[in-house]
Amino acid sequence: MQRGVTLWFTGLSGAGKTTVCLEVARLLALRGVKAELLDGDEMRGQLTAGLGFSKEDRRKNTATAAYIARLLTRNGIIVLASFVSPYKSIRESARESIGSFAEVYVCCPLEECARRDVKGLYKKAFSGEIGQFTGVSDPFEPPEAPELVLHTDRETVDQCAARVVEFLETRGYIG
Ligand SMILES: Nc1ncnc2c1ncn2[C@@H]1O[C@H](COP(=O)(O)OP(=O)(O)OP(=O)(O)O)[C@@H](O)[C@H]1O
Ligand SMILES: [Mg+2]
């Protein structure tokens, strides 16, 4: 049994959105649950290539993701969407358009994300080589009432992923 929902992972770059989503997808596949990943990096590399990081371009990028997520969700898929999506109003629009939606706040202090610096972008952001970088030179508005909060500086990837799967079970999205 599965019921469609979009889990919208939001958080700073390097917080662990993609890492946790990949592990959740693996766990769901093992159970025969149909899930789909929508990832910011992948979308920006293909579908929304050409968009930048102004508020308007971030809105367009997220709105495109939300549109796809809505189609998948209404067809019973568990959608794992990972987008920095720093603006509260833009996440709320995604929630409204998708309907069956839960916000997962992938919470990690900026210092830890910068220490990880998975893509080497924080170094560039702090030096000013790149601008409009969320958490450094662009805002991040933390969710006020997320359905789930993951603290990736204190919980392992496995613990975080297990909590997401448990959330899906508890809310009756998978059985
Ligand atoms: N509990 C955890 N959950 C997720 N990632 C973790 C955790 N602990 C450590 N990490 C590490 O943190 C990094 C997270 O990188 P990841 O690319 O998943 O971040 P992201 O949020 O998708 O960033 P971006 O927005 O740039 O795509 C990885 O190197 C991962 O191994
Ligand atoms: Mg990512």
PDB file of N, CA, C and O in Angstrom, residues 67-115:
ATOM      1  N   TYR A  67       5.522  21.608  -9.816  1.00  0.00           N
ATOM      2  CA  TYR A  67       4.601  21.150 -10.865  1.00  0.00           C
ATOM      3  C   TYR A  67       4.803  19.656 -11.131  1.00  0.00           C
ATOM      4  O   TYR A  67       3.850  18.872 -11.172  1.00  0.00           O
ATOM      5  N   ILE A  68       6.052  19.262 -11.269  1.00  0.00           N
ATOM      6  CA  ILE A  68       6.351  17.841 -11.512  1.00  0.00           C
ATOM      7  C   ILE A  68       5.943  17.010 -10.291  1.00  0.00           C
ATOM      8  O   ILE A  68       5.344  15.934 -10.420  1.00  0.00           O
ATOM      9  N   ALA A  69       6.267  17.525  -9.122  1.00  0.00           N
ATOM     10  CA  ALA A  69       5.942  16.801  -7.883  1.00  0.00           C
ATOM     11  C   ALA A  69       4.434  16.578  -7.771  1.00  0.00           C
ATOM     12  O   ALA A  69       3.976  15.520  -7.334  1.00  0.00           O
ATOM     13  N   ARG A  70       3.659  17.561  -8.183  1.00  0.00           N
ATOM     14  CA  ARG A  70       2.204  17.451  -8.112  1.00  0.00           C
ATOM     15  C   ARG A  70       1.697  16.310  -9.005  1.00  0.00           C
ATOM     16  O   ARG A  70       0.855  15.505  -8.599  1.00  0.00           O
ATOM     17  N   LEU A  71       2.245  16.238 -10.216  1.00  0.00           N
ATOM     18  CA  LEU A  71       1.821  15.172 -11.141  1.00  0.00           C
ATOM     19  C   LEU A  71       2.153  13.794 -10.576  1.00  0.00           C
ATOM     20  O   LEU A  71       1.334  12.866 -10.636  1.00  0.00           O
ATOM     21  N   LEU A  72       3.348  13.672 -10.042  1.00  0.00           N
ATOM     22  CA  LEU A  72       3.766  12.368  -9.507  1.00  0.00           C
ATOM     23  C   LEU A  72       2.950  12.009  -8.266  1.00  0.00           C
ATOM     24  O   LEU A  72       2.471  10.880  -8.115  1.00  0.00           O
ATOM     25  N   THR A  73       2.775  12.996  -7.407  1.00  0.00           N
ATOM     26  CA  THR A  73       2.074  12.760  -6.138  1.00  0.00           C
ATOM     27  C   THR A  73       0.648  12.289  -6.384  1.00  0.00           C
ATOM     28  O   THR A  73       0.176  11.352  -5.740  1.00  0.00           O
ATOM     29  N   ARG A  74      -0.015  12.918  -7.353  1.00  0.00           N
ATOM     30  CA  ARG A  74      -1.404  12.535  -7.582  1.00  0.00           C
ATOM     31  C   ARG A  74      -1.513  11.160  -8.235  1.00  0.00           C
ATOM     32  O   ARG A  74      -2.584  10.584  -8.294  1.00  0.00           O
ATOM     33  N   ASN A  75      -0.374  10.627  -8.691  1.00  0.00           N
ATOM     34  CA  ASN A  75      -0.354   9.270  -9.219  1.00  0.00           C
ATOM     35  C   ASN A  75       0.185   8.265  -8.200  1.00  0.00           C
ATOM     36  O   ASN A  75       0.590   7.158  -8.559  1.00  0.00           O
ATOM     37  N   GLY A  76       0.202   8.661  -6.954  1.00  0.00           N
ATOM     38  CA  GLY A  76       0.504   7.709  -5.883  1.00  0.00           C
ATOM     39  C   GLY A  76       1.969   7.518  -5.570  1.00  0.00           C
ATOM     40  O   GLY A  76       2.346   6.629  -4.807  1.00  0.00           O
ATOM     41  N   ILE A  77       2.823   8.366  -6.161  1.00  0.00           N
ATOM     42  CA  ILE A  77       4.270   8.220  -5.951  1.00  0.00           C
ATOM     43  C   ILE A  77       4.700   8.949  -4.675  1.00  0.00           C
ATOM     44  O   ILE A  77       4.144   9.991  -4.329  1.00  0.00           O
ATOM     45  N   ILE A  78       5.700   8.396  -4.003  1.00  0.00           N
ATOM     46  CA  ILE A  78       6.343   9.111  -2.901  1.00  0.00           C
ATOM     47  C   ILE A  78       7.450   9.955  -3.539  1.00  0.00           C
ATOM     48  O   ILE A  78       8.404   9.415  -4.098  1.00  0.00           O
ATOM     49  N   VAL A  79       7.302  11.257  -3.508  1.00  0.00           N
ATOM     50  CA  VAL A  79       8.274  12.156  -4.140  1.00  0.00           C
ATOM     51  C   VAL A  79       9.230  12.699  -3.072  1.00  0.00           C
ATOM     52  O   VAL A  79       8.787  13.240  -2.048  1.00  0.00           O
ATOM     53  N   LEU A  80      10.511  12.524  -3.335  1.00  0.00           N
ATOM     54  CA  LEU A  80      11.533  13.043  -2.420  1.00  0.00           C
ATOM     55  C   LEU A  80      12.182  14.226  -3.124  1.00  0.00           C
ATOM     56  O   LEU A  80      12.994  14.050  -4.047  1.00  0.00           O
ATOM     57  N   ALA A  81      11.793  15.418  -2.745  1.00  0.00           N
ATOM     58  CA  ALA A  81      12.247  16.631  -3.419  1.00  0.00           C
ATOM     59  C   ALA A  81      13.286  17.328  -2.557  1.00  0.00           C
ATOM     60  O   ALA A  81      12.996  17.666  -1.400  1.00  0.00           O
ATOM     61  N   SER A  82      14.490  17.504  -3.091  1.00  0.00           N
ATOM     62  CA  SER A  82      15.515  18.195  -2.296  1.00  0.00           C
ATOM     63  C   SER A  82      15.961  19.467  -2.988  1.00  0.00           C
ATOM     64  O   SER A  82      16.578  19.440  -4.052  1.00  0.00           O
ATOM     65  N   PHE A  83      15.584  20.544  -2.370  1.00  0.00           N
ATOM     66  CA  PHE A  83      15.869  21.888  -2.882  1.00  0.00           C
ATOM     67  C   PHE A  83      16.225  22.792  -1.705  1.00  0.00           C
ATOM     68  O   PHE A  83      15.524  22.754  -0.693  1.00  0.00           O
ATOM     69  N   VAL A  84      17.260  23.607  -1.860  1.00  0.00           N
ATOM     70  CA  VAL A  84      17.587  24.537  -0.769  1.00  0.00           C
ATOM     71  C   VAL A  84      16.331  25.318  -0.407  1.00  0.00           C
ATOM     72  O   VAL A  84      16.010  25.489   0.763  1.00  0.00           O
ATOM     73  N   SER A  85      15.612  25.758  -1.418  1.00  0.00           N
ATOM     74  CA  SER A  85      14.347  26.496  -1.272  1.00  0.00           C
ATOM     75  C   SER A  85      14.320  27.385  -0.025  1.00  0.00           C
ATOM     76  O   SER A  85      13.594  27.110   0.913  1.00  0.00           O
ATOM     77  N   PRO A  86      15.103  28.465  -0.070  1.00  0.00           N
ATOM     78  CA  PRO A  86      15.315  29.271   1.138  1.00  0.00           C
ATOM     79  C   PRO A  86      14.139  30.162   1.550  1.00  0.00           C
ATOM     80  O   PRO A  86      14.115  30.635   2.683  1.00  0.00           O
ATOM     81  N   TYR A  87      13.200  30.386   0.616  1.00  0.00           N
ATOM     82  CA  TYR A  87      12.130  31.338   0.949  1.00  0.00           C
ATOM     83  C   TYR A  87      10.860  30.617   1.405  1.00  0.00           C
ATOM     84  O   TYR A  87      10.339  29.739   0.718  1.00  0.00           O
ATOM     85  N   LYS A  88      10.372  31.062   2.551  1.00  0.00           N
ATOM     86  CA  LYS A  88       9.188  30.461   3.151  1.00  0.00           C
ATOM     87  C   LYS A  88       7.984  30.562   2.213  1.00  0.00           C
ATOM     88  O   LYS A  88       7.249  29.591   2.022  1.00  0.00           O
ATOM     89  N   SER A  89       7.800  31.732   1.595  1.00  0.00           N
ATOM     90  CA  SER A  89       6.620  31.937   0.747  1.00  0.00           C
ATOM     91  C   SER A  89       6.644  30.996  -0.458  1.00  0.00           C
ATOM     92  O   SER A  89       5.605  30.492  -0.896  1.00  0.00           O
ATOM     93  N   ILE A  90       7.837  30.725  -0.964  1.00  0.00           N
ATOM     94  CA  ILE A  90       7.957  29.853  -2.137  1.00  0.00           C
ATOM     95  C   ILE A  90       7.674  28.401  -1.745  1.00  0.00           C
ATOM     96  O   ILE A  90       7.019  27.658  -2.476  1.00  0.00           O
ATOM     97  N   ARG A  91       8.128  28.010  -0.556  1.00  0.00           N
ATOM     98  CA  ARG A  91       7.811  26.646  -0.086  1.00  0.00           C
ATOM     99  C   ARG A  91       6.316  26.511   0.165  1.00  0.00           C
ATOM    100  O   ARG A  91       5.720  25.471  -0.096  1.00  0.00           O
ATOM    101  N   GLU A  92       5.715  27.590   0.671  1.00  0.00           N
ATOM    102  CA  GLU A  92       4.266  27.531   0.934  1.00  0.00           C
ATOM    103  C   GLU A  92       3.476  27.390  -0.374  1.00  0.00           C
ATOM    104  O   GLU A  92       2.460  26.703  -0.418  1.00  0.00           O
ATOM    105  N   SER A  93       3.967  28.040  -1.436  1.00  0.00           N
ATOM    106  CA  SER A  93       3.304  27.880  -2.738  1.00  0.00           C
ATOM    107  C   SER A  93       3.382  26.434  -3.188  1.00  0.00           C
ATOM    108  O   SER A  93       2.419  25.892  -3.746  1.00  0.00           O
ATOM    109  N   ALA A  94       4.527  25.806  -2.980  1.00  0.00           N
ATOM    110  CA  ALA A  94       4.686  24.393  -3.356  1.00  0.00           C
ATOM    111  C   ALA A  94       3.695  23.549  -2.557  1.00  0.00           C
ATOM    112  O   ALA A  94       3.005  22.683  -3.101  1.00  0.00           O
ATOM    113  N   ARG A  95       3.589  23.827  -1.278  1.00  0.00           N
ATOM    114  CA  ARG A  95       2.653  23.084  -0.422  1.00  0.00           C
ATOM    115  C   ARG A  95       1.229  23.211  -0.968  1.00  0.00           C
ATOM    116  O   ARG A  95       0.506  22.220  -1.084  1.00  0.00           O
ATOM    117  N   GLU A  96       0.844  24.434  -1.302  1.00  0.00           N
ATOM    118  CA  GLU A  96      -0.528  24.663  -1.786  1.00  0.00           C
ATOM    119  C   GLU A  96      -0.790  23.963  -3.106  1.00  0.00           C
ATOM    120  O   GLU A  96      -1.844  23.367  -3.299  1.00  0.00           O
ATOM    121  N   SER A  97       0.181  24.026  -4.024  1.00  0.00           N
ATOM    122  CA  SER A  97      -0.085  23.436  -5.336  1.00  0.00           C
ATOM    123  C   SER A  97      -0.060  21.912  -5.287  1.00  0.00           C
ATOM    124  O   SER A  97      -0.782  21.254  -6.027  1.00  0.00           O
ATOM    125  N   ILE A  98       0.754  21.343  -4.417  1.00  0.00           N
ATOM    126  CA  ILE A  98       0.889  19.878  -4.382  1.00  0.00           C
ATOM    127  C   ILE A  98      -0.207  19.233  -3.525  1.00  0.00           C
ATOM    128  O   ILE A  98      -0.732  18.174  -3.864  1.00  0.00           O
ATOM    129  N   GLY A  99      -0.556  19.861  -2.444  1.00  0.00           N
ATOM    130  CA  GLY A  99      -1.637  19.340  -1.592  1.00  0.00           C
ATOM    131  C   GLY A  99      -1.149  18.308  -0.593  1.00  0.00           C
ATOM    132  O   GLY A  99      -1.037  18.583   0.592  1.00  0.00           O
ATOM    133  N   SER A 100      -0.857  17.101  -1.075  1.00  0.00           N
ATOM    134  CA  SER A 100      -0.341  16.056  -0.180  1.00  0.00           C
ATOM    135  C   SER A 100       1.161  16.302  -0.023  1.00  0.00           C
ATOM    136  O   SER A 100       1.960  15.913  -0.879  1.00  0.00           O
ATOM    137  N   PHE A 101       1.541  16.960   1.045  1.00  0.00           N
ATOM    138  CA  PHE A 101       2.859  17.591   1.143  1.00  0.00           C
ATOM    139  C   PHE A 101       3.336  17.587   2.587  1.00  0.00           C
ATOM    140  O   PHE A 101       2.535  17.786   3.509  1.00  0.00           O
ATOM    141  N   ALA A 102       4.599  17.347   2.782  1.00  0.00           N
ATOM    142  CA  ALA A 102       5.180  17.497   4.122  1.00  0.00           C
ATOM    143  C   ALA A 102       6.569  18.102   3.984  1.00  0.00           C
ATOM    144  O   ALA A 102       7.337  17.737   3.084  1.00  0.00           O
ATOM    145  N   GLU A 103       6.842  19.050   4.861  1.00  0.00           N
ATOM    146  CA  GLU A 103       8.124  19.747   4.812  1.00  0.00           C
ATOM    147  C   GLU A 103       9.101  19.071   5.770  1.00  0.00           C
ATOM    148  O   GLU A 103       8.780  18.849   6.937  1.00  0.00           O
ATOM    149  N   VAL A 104      10.265  18.732   5.243  1.00  0.00           N
ATOM    150  CA  VAL A 104      11.312  18.123   6.072  1.00  0.00           C
ATOM    151  C   VAL A 104      12.463  19.121   6.158  1.00  0.00           C
ATOM    152  O   VAL A 104      13.102  19.427   5.143  1.00  0.00           O
ATOM    153  N   TYR A 105      12.687  19.624   7.343  1.00  0.00           N
ATOM    154  CA  TYR A 105      13.753  20.604   7.522  1.00  0.00           C
ATOM    155  C   TYR A 105      15.051  19.851   7.830  1.00  0.00           C
ATOM    156  O   TYR A 105      15.178  19.225   8.880  1.00  0.00           O
ATOM    157  N   VAL A 106      15.974  19.902   6.875  1.00  0.00           N
ATOM    158  CA  VAL A 106      17.279  19.271   7.075  1.00  0.00           C
ATOM    159  C   VAL A 106      18.163  20.339   7.712  1.00  0.00           C
ATOM    160  O   VAL A 106      18.677  21.238   7.035  1.00  0.00           O
ATOM    161  N   CYS A 107      18.259  20.243   9.013  1.00  0.00           N
ATOM    162  CA  CYS A 107      18.841  21.316   9.815  1.00  0.00           C
ATOM    163  C   CYS A 107      20.293  20.996  10.159  1.00  0.00           C
ATOM    164  O   CYS A 107      20.592  19.918  10.685  1.00  0.00           O
ATOM    165  N   CYS A 108      21.164  21.936   9.854  1.00  0.00           N
ATOM    166  CA  CYS A 108      22.590  21.760  10.152  1.00  0.00           C
ATOM    167  C   CYS A 108      23.194  23.157  10.260  1.00  0.00           C
ATOM    168  O   CYS A 108      22.937  24.001   9.399  1.00  0.00           O
ATOM    169  N   PRO A 109      23.966  23.415  11.306  1.00  0.00           N
ATOM    170  CA  PRO A 109      24.536  24.760  11.435  1.00  0.00           C
ATOM    171  C   PRO A 109      25.401  25.132  10.229  1.00  0.00           C
ATOM    172  O   PRO A 109      26.081  24.267   9.660  1.00  0.00           O
ATOM    173  N   LEU A 110      25.361  26.414   9.898  1.00  0.00           N
ATOM    174  CA  LEU A 110      26.144  26.912   8.759  1.00  0.00           C
ATOM    175  C   LEU A 110      27.620  26.526   8.887  1.00  0.00           C
ATOM    176  O   LEU A 110      28.250  26.118   7.907  1.00  0.00           O
ATOM    177  N   GLU A 111      28.162  26.615  10.101  1.00  0.00           N
ATOM    178  CA  GLU A 111      29.586  26.322  10.314  1.00  0.00           C
ATOM    179  C   GLU A 111      29.905  24.878   9.904  1.00  0.00           C
ATOM    180  O   GLU A 111      30.954  24.602   9.329  1.00  0.00           O
ATOM    181  N   GLU A 112      28.971  23.974  10.236  1.00  0.00           N
ATOM    182  CA  GLU A 112      29.197  22.564   9.894  1.00  0.00           C
ATOM    183  C   GLU A 112      29.070  22.349   8.369  1.00  0.00           C
ATOM    184  O   GLU A 112      29.867  21.628   7.776  1.00  0.00           O
ATOM    185  N   CYS A 113      28.084  22.997   7.763  1.00  0.00           N
ATOM    186  CA  CYS A 113      27.935  22.888   6.295  1.00  0.00           C
ATOM    187  C   CYS A 113      29.189  23.411   5.613  1.00  0.00           C
ATOM    188  O   CYS A 113      29.681  22.820   4.645  1.00  0.00           O
ATOM    189  N   ALA A 114      29.712  24.533   6.130  1.00  0.00           N
ATOM    190  CA  ALA A 114      30.905  25.137   5.540  1.00  0.00           C
ATOM    191  C   ALA A 114      32.123  24.256   5.787  1.00  0.00           C
ATOM    192  O   ALA A 114      33.027  24.181   4.940  1.00  0.00           O
ATOM    193  N   ARG A 115      32.143  23.599   6.926  1.00  0.00           N
ATOM    194  CA  ARG A 115      33.260  22.681   7.219  1.00  0.00           C
ATOM    195  C   ARG A 115      33.234  21.496   6.236  1.00  0.00           C
ATOM    196  O   ARG A 115      34.257  21.103   5.695  1.00  0.00           O
TER     197      ARG A 115
END
